[in-house]
CSV table of C-alpha atoms in Angstrom, one decimal:
chain,number,residue,atom,x,y,z
A,27,MET,CA,-63.5,114.9,-28.5
A,28,SER,CA,-60.3,116.3,-27.4
A,29,SER,CA,-60.5,115.2,-24.1
A,30,SER,CA,-60.8,111.7,-24.9
A,31,SER,CA,-58.0,111.9,-27.8
A,32,THR,CA,-55.9,113.3,-25.1
A,33,ASN,CA,-56.4,110.4,-22.9
A,34,LYS,CA,-55.6,107.7,-25.6
A,35,ARG,CA,-52.2,109.6,-26.3
A,36,ARG,CA,-51.2,109.6,-22.6
A,37,LYS,CA,-48.1,107.5,-21.9
A,38,PRO,CA,-48.6,104.7,-19.5
A,39,ASN,CA,-46.6,105.1,-16.1
A,40,LEU,CA,-43.7,103.1,-15.9
A,41,SER,CA,-41.8,104.5,-12.9
A,42,PRO,CA,-39.7,102.0,-10.8
A,43,SER,CA,-42.5,102.1,-8.0
A,44,SER,CA,-45.2,101.3,-9.9
A,45,SER,CA,-43.7,97.4,-11.2
A,46,PRO,CA,-40.5,96.6,-9.0
A,47,THR,CA,-40.7,92.9,-9.9
A,48,LEU,CA,-40.1,93.2,-13.4
A,49,LEU,CA,-37.3,95.5,-12.9
A,50,THR,CA,-35.5,93.4,-10.1
A,51,GLY,CA,-36.2,89.8,-11.3
A,52,PRO,CA,-36.7,86.7,-9.1
A,53,PRO,CA,-35.8,86.3,-5.6
A,54,ASN,CA,-32.3,84.6,-4.9
A,55,ASN,CA,-33.6,81.7,-2.4
A,56,LEU,CA,-36.1,80.4,-5.3
A,57,PHE,CA,-33.9,77.5,-6.2
A,58,PRO,CA,-31.6,75.4,-4.2
A,59,SER,CA,-27.7,75.8,-3.4
A,60,LYS,CA,-25.2,73.4,-4.7
A,61,GLU,CA,-24.7,71.9,-0.9
A,62,GLU,CA,-28.7,71.5,-0.8
A,63,PHE,CA,-28.7,69.6,-4.0
A,64,VAL,CA,-26.1,67.1,-3.2
A,65,ARG,CA,-27.8,66.4,0.2
A,66,LEU,CA,-30.8,66.0,-1.6
A,67,ILE,CA,-29.3,63.6,-4.3
A,68,ALA,CA,-27.6,61.6,-1.0
A,69,VAL,CA,-31.3,61.2,0.5
A,70,LEU,CA,-32.8,59.8,-2.6
A,71,ALA,CA,-30.2,57.4,-2.9
A,72,ILE,CA,-30.3,56.2,0.7
A,73,ALA,CA,-34.0,55.8,0.4
A,74,SER,CA,-33.7,53.9,-2.9
A,75,SER,CA,-31.3,51.3,-1.4
A,76,VAL,CA,-33.3,51.0,1.7
A,77,ALA,CA,-36.5,50.2,-0.5
A,78,PHE,CA,-34.6,47.6,-2.8
A,79,THR,CA,-33.1,45.9,0.0
A,80,CYS,CA,-36.7,45.6,2.3
A,81,ASN,CA,-38.1,44.6,-1.3
A,82,LEU,CA,-35.2,41.7,-1.5
A,83,ILE,CA,-35.8,40.5,2.0
A,84,ALA,CA,-39.5,40.2,1.4
A,85,THR,CA,-39.3,38.4,-1.8
A,86,TYR,CA,-36.7,35.7,-0.3
A,87,ILE,CA,-39.0,35.4,2.8
A,88,ASN,CA,-42.3,35.3,0.9
A,89,PRO,CA,-40.9,34.7,-2.8
A,90,SER,CA,-44.3,34.7,-4.2
A,91,THR,CA,-47.6,35.8,-2.8
A,92,LYS,CA,-49.1,34.1,-5.8
A,93,PRO,CA,-51.1,30.8,-5.2
A,94,PHE,CA,-49.7,27.3,-7.0
A,95,CYS,CA,-51.8,25.9,-9.9
A,96,ASP,CA,-53.3,22.8,-9.4
A,97,SER,CA,-51.4,19.6,-10.1
A,98,ASN,CA,-54.5,18.1,-11.7
A,99,THR,CA,-54.8,20.9,-14.6
A,100,ASP,CA,-52.5,21.6,-17.2
A,101,SER,CA,-53.7,25.5,-17.6
A,102,PHE,CA,-51.4,27.8,-16.4
A,103,SER,CA,-52.6,31.6,-15.7
A,104,GLU,CA,-50.4,34.9,-14.7
A,105,PHE,CA,-52.5,34.5,-11.2
A,106,CYS,CA,-50.9,31.4,-10.1
A,107,VAL,CA,-47.2,29.4,-9.9
A,108,PRO,CA,-47.0,26.5,-11.9
A,109,CYS,CA,-46.4,23.4,-9.5
A,110,PRO,CA,-43.0,22.2,-9.3
A,111,GLU,CA,-41.3,18.8,-10.0
A,112,ASN,CA,-41.8,16.2,-7.0
A,113,GLY,CA,-44.7,18.2,-5.7
A,114,GLU,CA,-48.5,18.1,-5.0
A,115,CYS,CA,-50.2,21.2,-5.4
A,116,THR,CA,-53.9,21.7,-4.3
A,117,GLN,CA,-55.7,24.6,-3.5
A,118,GLY,CA,-52.9,26.7,-4.0
A,119,LYS,CA,-50.8,25.2,-1.7
A,120,LEU,CA,-47.7,23.1,-2.2
A,121,GLU,CA,-46.6,19.7,-0.8
A,122,CYS,CA,-43.5,18.0,-1.5
A,123,ALA,CA,-43.3,14.3,-2.1
A,124,GLU,CA,-41.5,11.8,0.2
A,125,GLY,CA,-37.7,12.4,0.4
A,126,TYR,CA,-38.0,16.0,-0.8
A,127,ARG,CA,-38.4,19.1,1.3
A,128,LYS,CA,-39.7,22.7,0.1
A,129,HIS,CA,-37.3,25.2,-1.1
A,130,ARG,CA,-38.5,28.5,-1.8
A,131,ASN,CA,-40.7,27.4,-4.9
A,132,ILE,CA,-39.3,24.1,-5.4
A,133,CYS,CA,-38.6,20.5,-4.0
A,134,ILE,CA,-35.2,19.4,-3.5
A,135,GLU,CA,-34.1,16.1,-2.3
A,136,ASP,CA,-33.8,15.7,1.7
A,137,GLY,CA,-30.1,15.1,2.5
A,138,ASP,CA,-30.8,13.1,5.3
A,139,ILE,CA,-32.8,10.3,3.6
A,140,ASN,CA,-30.5,10.2,0.9
A,141,GLU,CA,-27.6,9.6,3.4
A,142,ARG,CA,-29.5,7.1,5.2
A,143,ALA,CA,-30.3,5.0,1.9
A,144,LYS,CA,-26.9,5.3,0.7
A,145,LYS,CA,-25.5,3.8,4.1
A,146,LEU,CA,-28.3,1.4,3.7
A,147,SER,CA,-27.1,0.2,0.1
A,148,GLU,CA,-23.5,0.1,1.2
A,149,TRP,CA,-24.3,-2.2,4.1
A,150,VAL,CA,-26.3,-4.5,1.6
A,151,GLU,CA,-23.3,-4.6,-0.8
A,152,ASN,CA,-20.8,-5.4,1.8
A,153,HIS,CA,-22.9,-8.4,3.3
A,154,LEU,CA,-23.8,-10.1,-0.3
A,155,CYS,CA,-20.2,-9.1,-1.7
A,156,GLU,CA,-18.4,-10.7,1.5
A,157,ALA,CA,-20.8,-13.9,1.3
A,158,TYR,CA,-19.9,-14.3,-2.3
A,159,ALA,CA,-16.2,-13.9,-1.7
A,160,GLN,CA,-16.5,-16.9,1.0
A,161,TYR,CA,-17.9,-19.0,-1.5
A,162,LEU,CA,-15.4,-18.2,-4.4
A,163,CYS,CA,-12.6,-19.0,-1.6
A,164,ASP,CA,-13.9,-21.7,0.2
A,165,GLY,CA,-17.0,-23.0,-1.8
A,166,ILE,CA,-19.3,-22.2,1.0
A,167,GLY,CA,-21.9,-19.8,1.2
A,168,THR,CA,-24.7,-18.1,-0.9
A,169,ILE,CA,-24.3,-16.3,-4.2
A,170,TRP,CA,-27.8,-14.9,-5.0
A,171,PHE,CA,-30.0,-13.4,-2.8
A,172,GLN,CA,-33.8,-12.9,-3.1
A,173,ASP,CA,-34.8,-9.2,-3.1
A,174,ASN,CA,-37.5,-9.9,-0.7
A,175,ASP,CA,-35.1,-11.2,1.8
A,176,ILE,CA,-33.0,-7.9,1.3
A,177,TRP,CA,-36.0,-5.8,1.9
A,178,TYR,CA,-36.8,-7.6,5.3
A,179,ASP,CA,-33.1,-7.2,6.3
A,180,LEU,CA,-33.2,-3.5,6.0
A,181,ASP,CA,-35.2,-3.5,9.2
A,182,GLY,CA,-32.7,-4.8,11.4
A,183,HIS,CA,-30.2,-2.3,10.5
A,184,GLN,CA,-29.5,0.6,13.2
A,185,LEU,CA,-30.1,3.3,11.2
A,186,MET,CA,-33.8,2.3,10.9
A,187,GLU,CA,-34.3,1.8,14.7
A,188,ASN,CA,-35.6,5.2,15.3
A,189,PHE,CA,-38.6,4.8,12.8
A,190,GLN,CA,-41.8,2.9,12.7
A,191,PRO,CA,-42.3,0.3,10.0
A,192,ASP,CA,-45.4,2.3,8.8
A,193,ASN,CA,-43.5,5.7,8.8
A,194,ALA,CA,-43.4,7.2,5.1
A,195,THR,CA,-39.9,8.3,5.7
A,196,TYR,CA,-39.0,4.9,6.6
A,197,ILE,CA,-40.5,3.3,3.5
A,198,TYR,CA,-39.2,5.9,1.4
A,199,ALA,CA,-35.6,5.3,2.8
A,200,LYS,CA,-35.8,1.5,2.3
A,201,ARG,CA,-37.1,2.0,-1.5
A,202,LYS,CA,-34.4,4.4,-2.1
A,203,ALA,CA,-31.9,2.3,-0.8
A,204,MET,CA,-33.2,-0.8,-3.2
A,205,GLU,CA,-33.2,1.6,-6.0
A,206,MET,CA,-29.2,2.1,-5.4
A,207,ILE,CA,-29.0,-1.6,-4.3
A,208,VAL,CA,-30.3,-2.7,-7.8
A,209,ARG,CA,-27.9,-0.3,-9.5
A,210,LEU,CA,-24.8,-1.7,-7.9
A,211,LEU,CA,-25.6,-5.4,-8.1
A,212,GLU,CA,-26.2,-7.9,-10.8
A,213,ILE,CA,-29.6,-8.8,-10.8
A,214,ARG,CA,-31.8,-12.1,-12.3
A,215,THR,CA,-35.0,-13.4,-12.2
A,216,ASN,CA,-35.4,-17.2,-11.0
A,217,SER,CA,-37.8,-19.9,-12.1
A,218,HIS,CA,-40.3,-18.9,-9.6
A,219,GLY,CA,-40.7,-15.4,-10.9
A,220,ASN,CA,-38.5,-13.5,-8.0
A,221,LYS,CA,-35.7,-11.4,-8.1
A,222,GLU,CA,-32.3,-12.2,-7.1
A,223,LEU,CA,-29.2,-10.1,-6.7
A,224,LYS,CA,-25.4,-10.9,-6.7
A,225,CYS,CA,-22.2,-9.0,-6.3
A,226,PRO,CA,-20.2,-8.5,-9.3
A,227,ASP,CA,-17.2,-10.8,-9.7
A,228,LEU,CA,-15.0,-8.1,-10.2
A,229,VAL,CA,-16.3,-6.2,-7.0
A,230,ALA,CA,-16.1,-9.6,-4.9
A,231,GLU,CA,-12.4,-9.9,-5.6
A,232,HIS,CA,-11.7,-7.2,-3.8
A,233,TYR,CA,-13.4,-8.8,-0.6
A,234,LYS,CA,-11.4,-11.7,-0.7
A,235,PRO,CA,-9.0,-12.2,2.3
A,236,PHE,CA,-5.4,-11.9,1.7
A,237,THR,CA,-4.3,-15.5,2.4
A,238,CYS,CA,-7.4,-16.4,-0.1
A,239,ARG,CA,-6.0,-14.4,-2.7
A,240,LEU,CA,-2.2,-15.8,-2.1
A,241,ARG,CA,-3.5,-19.4,-1.9
A,242,GLN,CA,-5.4,-19.2,-5.4
A,243,TRP,CA,-2.6,-17.3,-7.3
A,244,ILE,CA,-0.1,-19.8,-5.9
A,245,SER,CA,-2.8,-22.6,-7.3
A,246,ASN,CA,-3.2,-20.9,-10.5
A,247,HIS,CA,0.6,-20.6,-11.2
A,248,ALA,CA,1.8,-23.9,-9.6
A,249,PHE,CA,3.6,-25.0,-12.8
A,250,VAL,CA,5.8,-21.4,-13.1
A,251,ILE,CA,6.5,-21.7,-9.3
A,252,ALA,CA,7.2,-24.9,-9.1
A,253,SER,CA,9.8,-24.5,-12.2
A,254,LEU,CA,11.4,-21.2,-10.7
A,255,CYS,CA,11.8,-23.2,-7.2
A,256,SER,CA,13.5,-26.0,-9.0
A,257,LEU,CA,15.8,-23.6,-10.8
A,258,VAL,CA,16.6,-21.7,-8.0
A,259,VAL,CA,17.4,-24.8,-5.7
A,260,GLY,CA,19.5,-26.3,-8.3
A,261,ALA,CA,21.3,-22.9,-8.7
A,262,VAL,CA,22.3,-22.7,-5.1
A,263,LEU,CA,23.3,-26.4,-4.9
A,264,LEU,CA,25.6,-26.1,-7.8
A,265,LEU,CA,26.8,-22.9,-6.4
A,266,ARG,CA,27.6,-24.7,-3.0
A,267,LYS,CA,29.1,-27.6,-4.8
A,268,LEU,CA,31.4,-25.4,-6.6
A,269,GLN,CA,32.1,-23.4,-3.6
A,270,ARG,CA,32.8,-27.1,-1.7
A,271,ARG,CA,35.3,-28.0,-4.5
A,272,TRP,CA,37.0,-24.5,-4.5
A,273,TYR,CA,37.3,-24.7,-0.4
A,274,LEU,CA,38.5,-28.6,-0.5
A,275,SER,CA,41.1,-27.6,-3.0
A,276,ALA,CA,42.4,-24.3,-1.8
A,277,ARG,CA,42.3,-25.8,2.0
A,278,GLY,CA,43.7,-29.1,1.0
A,279,GLU,CA,47.0,-27.6,-0.8
A,280,GLU,CA,47.3,-25.3,2.2
A,281,LEU,CA,47.5,-28.3,4.6
A,282,TYR,CA,49.6,-30.4,2.2
A,283,HIS,CA,52.3,-27.7,2.1
A,284,GLN,CA,52.2,-27.4,6.0
A,285,VAL,CA,52.6,-31.4,6.2
A,286,CYS,CA,55.7,-31.1,4.0
A,287,GLU,CA,57.3,-28.4,6.0
A,288,VAL,CA,56.9,-30.5,9.3
A,289,LEU,CA,58.4,-33.6,7.8
A,290,GLU,CA,61.1,-31.9,6.0
A,291,GLU,CA,62.0,-30.1,9.3
A,292,ASN,CA,62.0,-33.1,11.4
A,293,ALA,CA,63.7,-35.1,9.1
A,294,LEU,CA,66.7,-32.4,9.2
A,295,MET,CA,66.0,-32.6,13.1
A,296,SER,CA,66.4,-35.8,13.3
A,297,LYS,CA,70.0,-36.2,11.1
A,298,GLN,CA,71.2,-33.2,12.9
A,299,SER,CA,70.6,-34.8,16.4
A,300,ASN,CA,72.0,-38.1,15.4
A,301,GLY,CA,68.9,-40.3,15.4
A,302,GLU,CA,68.1,-38.9,18.7
A,303,CYS,CA,64.5,-38.2,17.5
A,304,ASP,CA,62.6,-40.0,15.0
A,305,SER,CA,62.6,-38.9,11.3
A,306,TRP,CA,58.9,-39.9,10.9
A,307,VAL,CA,55.4,-38.6,12.2
A,308,VAL,CA,52.2,-40.5,13.2
A,309,ALA,CA,49.8,-39.1,10.1
A,310,SER,CA,47.0,-39.3,12.5
A,311,GLN,CA,48.9,-37.1,15.3
A,312,LEU,CA,49.4,-34.7,12.2
A,313,ARG,CA,46.2,-34.6,11.3
A,314,ASP,CA,44.8,-33.8,14.3
A,315,HIS,CA,47.2,-30.9,14.7
A,316,LEU,CA,47.4,-29.1,11.6
A,317,LEU,CA,43.3,-29.6,11.4
A,318,LEU,CA,41.0,-27.2,13.1
A,319,PRO,CA,38.3,-28.9,15.6
A,320,LYS,CA,35.5,-28.1,13.1
A,321,GLU,CA,37.6,-29.5,10.3
A,322,ARG,CA,38.3,-32.8,12.0
A,323,LYS,CA,34.6,-33.7,11.4
A,324,ASP,CA,35.1,-33.4,7.4
A,325,PRO,CA,36.8,-36.7,6.6
A,326,VAL,CA,36.9,-35.6,2.7
A,327,LEU,CA,39.1,-32.9,3.3
A,328,TRP,CA,41.9,-35.0,5.0
A,329,LYS,CA,41.5,-37.3,2.5
A,330,ARG,CA,42.4,-34.7,-0.2
A,331,VAL,CA,45.7,-33.9,1.9
A,332,GLU,CA,46.4,-37.7,1.9
A,333,GLN,CA,46.0,-38.1,-1.8
A,334,LEU,CA,48.4,-35.2,-2.3
A,335,VAL,CA,50.9,-36.7,0.0
A,336,GLN,CA,50.6,-40.1,-1.8
A,337,GLU,CA,51.4,-38.5,-5.1
A,338,ASP,CA,54.5,-36.8,-3.5
A,339,SER,CA,57.3,-39.1,-4.4
A,340,ARG,CA,59.4,-37.2,-1.4
A,341,VAL,CA,57.0,-38.4,1.3
A,342,ASP,CA,57.3,-42.2,2.2
A,343,ARG,CA,54.0,-43.8,4.0
A,344,TYR,CA,54.4,-47.1,5.5
A,345,PRO,CA,52.7,-48.9,8.6
A,346,LYS,CA,54.6,-48.8,12.2
A,347,LEU,CA,53.8,-50.1,15.4
A,348,VAL,CA,53.5,-47.3,18.0
A,349,LYS,CA,53.0,-48.1,21.9
A,350,GLY,CA,51.8,-51.7,20.5
A,351,GLU,CA,49.3,-50.0,17.9
A,352,SER,CA,49.7,-50.1,14.2
A,353,LYS,CA,50.0,-46.7,12.9
A,354,VAL,CA,50.6,-45.3,9.4
A,355,VAL,CA,53.5,-42.7,9.4
A,356,TRP,CA,55.1,-40.2,7.1
A,357,GLU,CA,58.6,-39.9,6.4
A,358,TRP,CA,60.6,-37.4,4.3
A,359,GLN,CA,62.6,-39.0,2.1
A,360,VAL,CA,65.0,-36.4,0.6
A,361,GLU,CA,68.5,-36.3,1.5
A,362,GLY,CA,70.2,-33.1,2.5
A,363,SER,CA,68.3,-29.8,2.5
A,364,TRP,CA,66.9,-28.0,-0.3
A,365,SER,CA,67.3,-24.8,0.6
A,366,SER,CA,66.2,-22.9,-2.2
A,367,GLY,CA,62.6,-25.3,-2.1
A,368,ARG,CA,62.4,-24.5,1.4
A,369,ILE,CA,62.6,-20.6,1.0
A,370,ARG,CA,60.1,-21.2,-1.5
A,371,LYS,CA,57.8,-23.0,0.9
A,372,LYS,CA,58.2,-20.3,3.5
A,373,GLU,CA,57.3,-17.4,1.4
A,374,ALA,CA,54.5,-19.2,0.4
A,375,SER,CA,53.4,-20.1,3.7
A,376,LYS,CA,53.4,-16.3,4.8
A,377,LEU,CA,50.8,-15.6,2.3
A,378,LYS,CA,48.7,-18.3,3.6
A,379,SER,CA,46.7,-18.6,6.9
A,380,SER,CA,48.1,-20.8,9.6
A,381,GLU,CA,47.3,-21.2,13.4
A,382,SER,CA,51.0,-21.8,14.7
A,383,PRO,CA,54.3,-21.8,13.1
A,384,PRO,CA,56.1,-24.8,11.5
A,385,LYS,CA,58.8,-24.8,14.3
A,386,ALA,CA,56.0,-24.9,16.8
A,387,LYS,CA,54.0,-27.8,15.3
A,388,PHE,CA,57.4,-29.7,15.0
A,389,ASP,CA,58.4,-29.3,18.5
A,390,ALA,CA,54.9,-30.5,19.6
A,391,LEU,CA,55.0,-33.4,17.4
A,392,LYS,CA,58.6,-34.2,18.5
A,393,SER,CA,57.4,-33.9,21.8
A,394,GLY,CA,54.9,-36.6,21.2
A,395,ALA,CA,57.2,-38.8,19.2
A,396,LEU,CA,59.3,-38.9,22.2
A,397,LEU,CA,56.5,-39.7,24.6
A,398,ALA,CA,55.4,-42.5,22.3
A,399,GLU,CA,59.1,-44.1,22.2
């Protein structure tokens, strides 16, 4: 008993050599350092980016690995993709209708076919509108065209030369073009039950030639145009008449003053020379001397001068035999020299346009009178 109790009371051995781990703690290389932790995060981020990119590329190239649901069934499940619009799905495969092409899981319109159909519709519209415009201008041409004729006319267009008539794309392009044409033009059904197309009136107006539109505009506004032309012509004639009257009055008075100067100086010279030269002047010679060549063709101008001379009491007009011919001569009848009147006349003559001085005119007339003697 004593020995067993002694063993129970014996203390355990707690020396450092018997339990080194409990006393020193975990080793230093058990956890990663800060630099190693940052590298680990960077590697995980790069791996995630690469995985996401590969998944995105795979999704774009093959967006769905699920088959398409058949078009003739209305039940859909999570194991198939619904058949898109304008598509036909059979046994999990998608086939797009004519005029459409496959893009991922949908069917979109074929841009080339639509562009071809648009050009065909524009060609038909131009043809029909030009024909209708010709009818509106000249009364010759066709207004309504049957749709069957237009359908066959599309075969002759150059856009359809590379296709066979039985080609599905060829037929779809023609059908698409006809749909566009029906929306652009007017349509009716004739007595035989056939559809006919016509260019709208407002659109046909833009296809008329400029000469046609001008002719029709003049025809529609003939009364207004005639009235305006009459007013313009009347105004021009009235203006020319007033201008003519003013010219005859101004030029006639100018010539009349020149005639008076020549006659007065001729009378003074005759008096100073004691009758060696004539005191009269032949009216026709005086006319040809004073008038310009183009003014001699205007008889009204000289008649205006003769009228003013006839109204002047200082001038005597009488016939005289000159070189065996009867001439009308003019003679100044005022005795003496009216110096004040002559000065006023000379001052007025300076303000007027004259071709030669009165003295030169007198010398010319004097020489003519001496020759006449």
